[in-house]
mmCIF file of N, CA and C in Angstrom:
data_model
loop_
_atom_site.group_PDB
_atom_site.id
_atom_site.type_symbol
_atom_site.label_atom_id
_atom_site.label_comp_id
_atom_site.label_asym_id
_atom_site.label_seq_id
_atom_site.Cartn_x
_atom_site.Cartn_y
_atom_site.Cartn_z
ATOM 1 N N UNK Z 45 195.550 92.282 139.988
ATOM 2 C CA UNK Z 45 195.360 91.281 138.954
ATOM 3 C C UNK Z 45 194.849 89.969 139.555
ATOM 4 N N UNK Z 46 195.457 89.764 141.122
ATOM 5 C CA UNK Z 46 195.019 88.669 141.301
ATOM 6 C C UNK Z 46 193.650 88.423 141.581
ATOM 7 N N UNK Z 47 192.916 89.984 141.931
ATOM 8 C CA UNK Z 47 191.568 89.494 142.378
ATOM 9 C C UNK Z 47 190.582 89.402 141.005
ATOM 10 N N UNK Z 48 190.985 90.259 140.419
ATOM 11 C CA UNK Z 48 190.329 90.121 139.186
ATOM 12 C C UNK Z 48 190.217 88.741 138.552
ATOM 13 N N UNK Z 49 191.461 87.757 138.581
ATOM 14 C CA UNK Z 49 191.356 86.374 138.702
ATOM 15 C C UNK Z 49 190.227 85.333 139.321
ATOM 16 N N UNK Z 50 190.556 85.747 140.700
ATOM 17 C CA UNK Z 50 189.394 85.071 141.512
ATOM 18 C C UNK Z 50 188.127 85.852 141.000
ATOM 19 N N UNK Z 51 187.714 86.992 141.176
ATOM 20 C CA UNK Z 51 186.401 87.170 140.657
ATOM 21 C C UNK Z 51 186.270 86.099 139.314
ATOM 22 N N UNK Z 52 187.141 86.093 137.965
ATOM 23 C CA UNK Z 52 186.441 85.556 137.071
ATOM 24 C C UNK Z 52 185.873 83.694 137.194
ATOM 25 N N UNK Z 53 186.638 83.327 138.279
ATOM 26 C CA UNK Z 53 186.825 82.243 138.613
ATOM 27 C C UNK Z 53 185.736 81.739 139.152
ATOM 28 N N UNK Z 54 185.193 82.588 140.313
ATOM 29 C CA UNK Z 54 183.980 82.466 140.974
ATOM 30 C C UNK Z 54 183.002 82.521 140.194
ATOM 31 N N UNK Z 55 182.381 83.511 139.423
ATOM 32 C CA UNK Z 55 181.637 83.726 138.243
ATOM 33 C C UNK Z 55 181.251 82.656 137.507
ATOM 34 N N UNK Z 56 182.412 82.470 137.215
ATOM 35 C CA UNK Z 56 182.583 80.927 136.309
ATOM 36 C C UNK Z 56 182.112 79.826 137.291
ATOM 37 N N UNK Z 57 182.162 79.421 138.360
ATOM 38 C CA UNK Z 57 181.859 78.638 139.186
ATOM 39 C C UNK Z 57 180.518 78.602 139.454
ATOM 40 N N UNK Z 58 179.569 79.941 139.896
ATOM 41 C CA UNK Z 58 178.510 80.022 139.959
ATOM 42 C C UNK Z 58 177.249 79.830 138.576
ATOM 43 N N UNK Z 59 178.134 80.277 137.656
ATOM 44 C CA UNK Z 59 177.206 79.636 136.221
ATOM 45 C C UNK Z 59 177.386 78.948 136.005
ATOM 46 N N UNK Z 60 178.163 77.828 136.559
ATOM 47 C CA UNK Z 60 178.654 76.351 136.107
ATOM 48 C C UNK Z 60 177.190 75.465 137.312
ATOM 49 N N UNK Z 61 177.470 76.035 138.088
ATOM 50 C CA UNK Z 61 176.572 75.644 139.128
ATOM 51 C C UNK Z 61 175.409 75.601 139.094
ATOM 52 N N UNK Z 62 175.232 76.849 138.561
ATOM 53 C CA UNK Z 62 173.646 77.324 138.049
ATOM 54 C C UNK Z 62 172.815 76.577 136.705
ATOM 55 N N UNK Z 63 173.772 76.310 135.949
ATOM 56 C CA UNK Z 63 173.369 75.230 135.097
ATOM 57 C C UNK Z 63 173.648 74.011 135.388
ATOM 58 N N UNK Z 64 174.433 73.713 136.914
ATOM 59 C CA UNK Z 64 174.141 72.284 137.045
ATOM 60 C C UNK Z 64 172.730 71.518 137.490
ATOM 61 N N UNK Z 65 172.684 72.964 138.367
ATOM 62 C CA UNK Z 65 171.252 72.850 139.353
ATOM 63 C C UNK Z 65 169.723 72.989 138.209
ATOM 64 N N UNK Z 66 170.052 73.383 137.258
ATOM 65 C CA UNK Z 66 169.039 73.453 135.950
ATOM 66 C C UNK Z 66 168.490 72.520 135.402
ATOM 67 N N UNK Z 67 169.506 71.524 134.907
ATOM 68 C CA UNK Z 67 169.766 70.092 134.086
ATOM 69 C C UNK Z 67 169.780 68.833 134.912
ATOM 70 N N UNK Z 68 169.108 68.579 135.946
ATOM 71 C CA UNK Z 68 169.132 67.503 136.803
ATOM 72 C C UNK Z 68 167.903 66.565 136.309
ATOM 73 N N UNK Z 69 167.046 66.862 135.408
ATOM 74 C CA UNK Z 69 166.217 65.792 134.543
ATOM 75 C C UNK Z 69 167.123 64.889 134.234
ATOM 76 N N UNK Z 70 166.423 63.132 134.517
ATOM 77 C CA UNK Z 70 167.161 62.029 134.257
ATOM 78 C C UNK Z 70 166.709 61.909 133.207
ATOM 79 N N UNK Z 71 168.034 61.564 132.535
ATOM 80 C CA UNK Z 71 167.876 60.985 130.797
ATOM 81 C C UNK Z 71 168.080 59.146 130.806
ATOM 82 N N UNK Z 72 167.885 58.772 129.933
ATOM 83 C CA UNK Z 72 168.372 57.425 129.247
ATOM 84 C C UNK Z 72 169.110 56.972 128.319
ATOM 85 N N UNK Z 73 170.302 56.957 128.595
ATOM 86 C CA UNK Z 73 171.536 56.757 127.266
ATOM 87 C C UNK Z 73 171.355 55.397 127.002
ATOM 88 N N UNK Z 74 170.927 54.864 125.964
ATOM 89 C CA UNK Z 74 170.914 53.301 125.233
ATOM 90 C C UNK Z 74 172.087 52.850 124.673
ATOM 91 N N UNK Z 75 172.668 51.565 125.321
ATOM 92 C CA UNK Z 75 173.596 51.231 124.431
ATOM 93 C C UNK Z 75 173.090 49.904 123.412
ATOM 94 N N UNK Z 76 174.055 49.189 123.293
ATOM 95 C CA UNK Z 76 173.605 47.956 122.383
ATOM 96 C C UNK Z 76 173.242 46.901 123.533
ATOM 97 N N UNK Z 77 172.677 45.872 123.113
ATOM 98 C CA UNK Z 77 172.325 44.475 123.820
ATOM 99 C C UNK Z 77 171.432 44.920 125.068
ATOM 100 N N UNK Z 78 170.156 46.370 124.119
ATOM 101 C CA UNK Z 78 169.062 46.649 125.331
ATOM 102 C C UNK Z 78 169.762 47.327 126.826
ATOM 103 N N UNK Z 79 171.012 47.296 126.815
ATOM 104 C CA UNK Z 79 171.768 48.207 127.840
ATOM 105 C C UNK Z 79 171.487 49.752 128.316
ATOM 106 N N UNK Z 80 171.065 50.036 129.210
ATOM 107 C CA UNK Z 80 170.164 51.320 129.829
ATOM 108 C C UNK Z 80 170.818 51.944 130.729
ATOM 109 N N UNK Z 81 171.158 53.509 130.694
ATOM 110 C CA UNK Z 81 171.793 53.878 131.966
ATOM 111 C C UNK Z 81 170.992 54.767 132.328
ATOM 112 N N UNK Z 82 170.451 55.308 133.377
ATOM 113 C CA UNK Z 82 169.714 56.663 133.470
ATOM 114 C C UNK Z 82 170.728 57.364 134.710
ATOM 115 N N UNK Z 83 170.647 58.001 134.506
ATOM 116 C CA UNK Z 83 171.297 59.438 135.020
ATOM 117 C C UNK Z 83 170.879 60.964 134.977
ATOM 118 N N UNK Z 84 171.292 61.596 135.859
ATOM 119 C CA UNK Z 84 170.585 63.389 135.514
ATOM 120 C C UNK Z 84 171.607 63.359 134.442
ATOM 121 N N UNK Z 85 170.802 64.599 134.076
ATOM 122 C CA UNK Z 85 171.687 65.117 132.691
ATOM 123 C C UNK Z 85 172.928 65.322 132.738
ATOM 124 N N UNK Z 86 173.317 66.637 133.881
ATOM 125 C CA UNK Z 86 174.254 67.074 134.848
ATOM 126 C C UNK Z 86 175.564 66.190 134.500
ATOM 127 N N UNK Z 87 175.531 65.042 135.044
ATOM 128 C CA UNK Z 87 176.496 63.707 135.633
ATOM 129 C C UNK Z 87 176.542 63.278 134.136
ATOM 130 N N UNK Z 88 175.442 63.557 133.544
ATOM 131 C CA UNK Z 88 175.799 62.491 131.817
ATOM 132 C C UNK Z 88 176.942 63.641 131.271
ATOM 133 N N UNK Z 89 176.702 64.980 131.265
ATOM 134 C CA UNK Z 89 177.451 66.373 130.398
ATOM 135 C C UNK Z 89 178.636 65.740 131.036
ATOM 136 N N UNK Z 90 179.045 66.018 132.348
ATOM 137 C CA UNK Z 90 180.550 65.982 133.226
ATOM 138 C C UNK Z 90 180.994 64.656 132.730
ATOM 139 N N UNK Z 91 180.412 63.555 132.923
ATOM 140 C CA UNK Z 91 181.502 62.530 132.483
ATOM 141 C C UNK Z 91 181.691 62.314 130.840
ATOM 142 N N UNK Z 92 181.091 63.043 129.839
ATOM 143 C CA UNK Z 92 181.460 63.086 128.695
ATOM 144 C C UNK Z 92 182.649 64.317 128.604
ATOM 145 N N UNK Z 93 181.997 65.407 129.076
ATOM 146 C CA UNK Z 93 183.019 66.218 129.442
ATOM 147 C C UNK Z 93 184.764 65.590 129.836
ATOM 148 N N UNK Z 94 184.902 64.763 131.248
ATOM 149 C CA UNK Z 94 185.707 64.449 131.272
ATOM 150 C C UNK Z 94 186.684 63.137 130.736
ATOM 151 N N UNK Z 95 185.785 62.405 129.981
ATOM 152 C CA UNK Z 95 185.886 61.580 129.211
ATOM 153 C C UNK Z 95 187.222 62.472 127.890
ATOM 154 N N UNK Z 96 186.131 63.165 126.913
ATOM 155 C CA UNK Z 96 186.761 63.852 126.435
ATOM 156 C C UNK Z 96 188.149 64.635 126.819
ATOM 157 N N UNK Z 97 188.188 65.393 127.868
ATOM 158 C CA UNK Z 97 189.186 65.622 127.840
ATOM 159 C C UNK Z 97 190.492 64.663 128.242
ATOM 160 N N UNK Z 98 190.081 63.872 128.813
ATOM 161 C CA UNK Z 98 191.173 62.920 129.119
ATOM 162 C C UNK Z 98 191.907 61.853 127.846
ATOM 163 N N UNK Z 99 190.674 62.111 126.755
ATOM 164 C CA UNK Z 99 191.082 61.211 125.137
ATOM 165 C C UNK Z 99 192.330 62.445 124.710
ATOM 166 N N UNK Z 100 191.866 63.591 125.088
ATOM 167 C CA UNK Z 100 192.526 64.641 124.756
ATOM 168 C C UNK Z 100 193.422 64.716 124.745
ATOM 169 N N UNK Z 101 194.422 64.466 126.235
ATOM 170 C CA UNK Z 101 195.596 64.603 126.775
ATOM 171 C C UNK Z 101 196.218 63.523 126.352
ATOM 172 N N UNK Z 102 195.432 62.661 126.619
ATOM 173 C CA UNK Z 102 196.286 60.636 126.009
ATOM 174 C C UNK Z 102 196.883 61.300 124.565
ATOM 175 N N UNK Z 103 195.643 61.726 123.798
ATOM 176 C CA UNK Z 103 196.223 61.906 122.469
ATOM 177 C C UNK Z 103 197.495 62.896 121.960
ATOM 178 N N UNK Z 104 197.306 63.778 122.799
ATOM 179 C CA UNK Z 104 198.577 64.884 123.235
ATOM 180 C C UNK Z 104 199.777 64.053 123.537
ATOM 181 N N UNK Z 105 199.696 63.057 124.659
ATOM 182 C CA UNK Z 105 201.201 62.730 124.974
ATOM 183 C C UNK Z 105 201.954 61.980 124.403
ATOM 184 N N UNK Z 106 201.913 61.552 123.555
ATOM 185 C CA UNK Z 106 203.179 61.164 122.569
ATOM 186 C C UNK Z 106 203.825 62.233 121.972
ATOM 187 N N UNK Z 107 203.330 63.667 121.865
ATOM 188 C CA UNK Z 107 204.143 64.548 121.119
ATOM 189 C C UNK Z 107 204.804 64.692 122.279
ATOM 190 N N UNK Z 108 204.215 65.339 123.632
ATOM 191 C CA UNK Z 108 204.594 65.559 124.308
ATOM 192 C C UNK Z 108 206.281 65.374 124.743
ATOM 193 N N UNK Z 109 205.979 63.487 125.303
ATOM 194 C CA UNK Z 109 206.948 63.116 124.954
ATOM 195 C C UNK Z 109 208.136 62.699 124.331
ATOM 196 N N UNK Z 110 207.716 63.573 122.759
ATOM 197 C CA UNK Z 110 208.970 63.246 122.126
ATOM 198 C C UNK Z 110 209.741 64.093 121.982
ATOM 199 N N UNK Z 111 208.562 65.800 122.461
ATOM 200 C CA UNK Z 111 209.611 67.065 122.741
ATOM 201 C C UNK Z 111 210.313 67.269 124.007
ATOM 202 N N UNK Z 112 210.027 66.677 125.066
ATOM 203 C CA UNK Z 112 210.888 66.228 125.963
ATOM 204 C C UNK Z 112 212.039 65.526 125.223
ATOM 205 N N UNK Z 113 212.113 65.059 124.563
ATOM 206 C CA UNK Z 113 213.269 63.477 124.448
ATOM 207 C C UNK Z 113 214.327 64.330 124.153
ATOM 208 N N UNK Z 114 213.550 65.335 122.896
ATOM 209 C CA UNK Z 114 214.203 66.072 122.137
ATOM 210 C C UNK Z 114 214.862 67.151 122.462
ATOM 211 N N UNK Z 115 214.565 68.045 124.014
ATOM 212 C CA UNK Z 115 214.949 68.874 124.830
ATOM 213 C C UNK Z 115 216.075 68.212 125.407
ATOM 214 N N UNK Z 116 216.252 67.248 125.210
ATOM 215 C CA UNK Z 116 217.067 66.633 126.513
ATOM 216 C C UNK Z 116 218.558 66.124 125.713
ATOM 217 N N UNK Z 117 218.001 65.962 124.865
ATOM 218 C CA UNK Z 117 219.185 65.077 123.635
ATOM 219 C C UNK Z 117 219.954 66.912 123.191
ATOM 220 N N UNK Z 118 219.247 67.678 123.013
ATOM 221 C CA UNK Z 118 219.938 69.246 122.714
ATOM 222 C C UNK Z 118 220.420 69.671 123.996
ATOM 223 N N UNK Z 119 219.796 69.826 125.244
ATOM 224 C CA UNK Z 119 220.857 70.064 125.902
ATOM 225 C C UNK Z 119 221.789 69.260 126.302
ATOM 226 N N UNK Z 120 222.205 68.014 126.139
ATOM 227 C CA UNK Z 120 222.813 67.312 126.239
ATOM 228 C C UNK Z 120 224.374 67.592 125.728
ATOM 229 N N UNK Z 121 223.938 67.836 124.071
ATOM 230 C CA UNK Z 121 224.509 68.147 122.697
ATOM 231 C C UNK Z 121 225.418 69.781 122.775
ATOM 232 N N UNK Z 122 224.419 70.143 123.740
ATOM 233 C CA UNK Z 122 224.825 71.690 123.638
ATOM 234 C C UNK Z 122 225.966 72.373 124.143
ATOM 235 N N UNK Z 123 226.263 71.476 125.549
ATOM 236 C CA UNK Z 123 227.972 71.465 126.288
ATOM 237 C C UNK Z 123 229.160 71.150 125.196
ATOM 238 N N UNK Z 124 228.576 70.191 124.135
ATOM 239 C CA UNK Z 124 229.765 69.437 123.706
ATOM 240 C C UNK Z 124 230.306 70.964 122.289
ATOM 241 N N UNK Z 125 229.368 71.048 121.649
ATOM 242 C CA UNK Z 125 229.339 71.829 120.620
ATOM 243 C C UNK Z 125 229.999 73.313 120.987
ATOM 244 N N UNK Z 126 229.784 73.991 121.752
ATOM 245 C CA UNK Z 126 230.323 75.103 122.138
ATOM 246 C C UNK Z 126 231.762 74.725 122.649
ATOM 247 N N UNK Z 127 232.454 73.345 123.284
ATOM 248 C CA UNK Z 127 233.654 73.382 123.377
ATOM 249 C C UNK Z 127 234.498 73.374 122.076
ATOM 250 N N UNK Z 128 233.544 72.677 121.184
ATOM 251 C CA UNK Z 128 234.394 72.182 119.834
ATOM 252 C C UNK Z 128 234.239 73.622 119.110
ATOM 253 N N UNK Z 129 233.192 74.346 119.062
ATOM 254 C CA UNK Z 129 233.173 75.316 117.885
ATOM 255 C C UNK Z 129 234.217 76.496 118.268
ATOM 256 N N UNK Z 130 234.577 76.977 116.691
ATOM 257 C CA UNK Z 130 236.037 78.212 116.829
ATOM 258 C C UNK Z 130 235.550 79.242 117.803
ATOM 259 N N UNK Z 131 236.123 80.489 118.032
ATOM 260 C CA UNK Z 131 235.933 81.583 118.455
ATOM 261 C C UNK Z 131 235.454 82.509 117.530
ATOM 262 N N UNK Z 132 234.307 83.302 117.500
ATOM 263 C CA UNK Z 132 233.866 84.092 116.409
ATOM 264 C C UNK Z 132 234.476 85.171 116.969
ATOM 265 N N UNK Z 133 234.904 85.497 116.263
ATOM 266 C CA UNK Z 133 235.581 87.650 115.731
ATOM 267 C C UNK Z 133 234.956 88.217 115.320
ATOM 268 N N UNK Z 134 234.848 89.235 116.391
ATOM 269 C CA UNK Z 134 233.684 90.421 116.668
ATOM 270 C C UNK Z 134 234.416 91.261 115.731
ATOM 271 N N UNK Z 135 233.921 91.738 115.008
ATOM 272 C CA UNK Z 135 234.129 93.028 114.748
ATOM 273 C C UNK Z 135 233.713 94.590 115.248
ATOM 274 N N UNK Z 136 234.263 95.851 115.644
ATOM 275 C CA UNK Z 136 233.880 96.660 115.622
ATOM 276 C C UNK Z 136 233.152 97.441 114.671
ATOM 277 N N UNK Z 137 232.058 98.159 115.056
ATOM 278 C CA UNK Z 137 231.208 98.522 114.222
ATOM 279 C C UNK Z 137 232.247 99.929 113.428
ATOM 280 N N UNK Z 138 231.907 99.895 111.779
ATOM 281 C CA UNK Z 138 232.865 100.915 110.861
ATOM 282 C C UNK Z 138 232.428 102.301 111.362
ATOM 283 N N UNK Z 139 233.405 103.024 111.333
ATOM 284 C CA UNK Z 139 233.191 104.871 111.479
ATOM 285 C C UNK Z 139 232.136 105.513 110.722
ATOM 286 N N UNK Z 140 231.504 105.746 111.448
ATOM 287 C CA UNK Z 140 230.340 106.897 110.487
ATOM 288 C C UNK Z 140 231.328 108.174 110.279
ATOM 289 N N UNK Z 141 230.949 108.743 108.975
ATOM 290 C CA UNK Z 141 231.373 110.594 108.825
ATOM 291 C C UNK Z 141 232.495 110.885 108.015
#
C-alpha cells in the first residue's frame, strides 16, 4: 500500500511539474492606481493557489476551535457524571422455548 502511495505521489509531482514548466509566459495582473505586476503564469497560479488556501484554513479555525473547547469541557464533565450516575441493572436475556 505504501508504494502504491508514493507512486501516486510522484505522478502527481511530475504533472504538477510538467505544467509548471508549460505556463512560464509572463502575464500582467493590473491593480488600481496603474499598479503592474508581471510574473510567469506558474508563480501567479501558486500564490493564488496558496493564498486561497490559507483564507481557507483562517476561515476553518474558529470552528475548529470551538470543537476543541467543546472536547475538553466533555471530557472534563465526563469523570464527574459517571461518579454521580446510579448503577444500571443488567438484565439477563429471557428463555427461549
Amino acid at each position: 500500500m505504501r508504494v502504491l502511495t508514493w507512486a501516486i505521489r510522484v505522478a502527481l509531482f511530475v504533472v504538477l511539474a510538467a505544467f509548471a514548466a508549460k505556463n512560464t509566459d509572463p502575464v500582467a495582473l493590473r491593480f488600481y492606481f496603474d499598479l503592474v505586476w508581471h510574473a510567469p503564469l506558474v508563480a501567479v497560479l501558486l500564490a493564488f493557489f496558496a493564498a486561497g488556501a490559507a483564507l481557507g484554513m483562517l476561515a476553518m479555525l474558529g470552528t475548529y476551535l470551538a470543537q476543541r473547547r467543546e472536547i475538553s469541557r466533555l471530557r472534563r464533565s465526563a469523570p464527574a457524571e459517571e461518579k454521580s450516575a446510579p448503577p444500571v441493572a443488567v438484565q439477563p436475556p429471557a428463555a427461549e422455548g
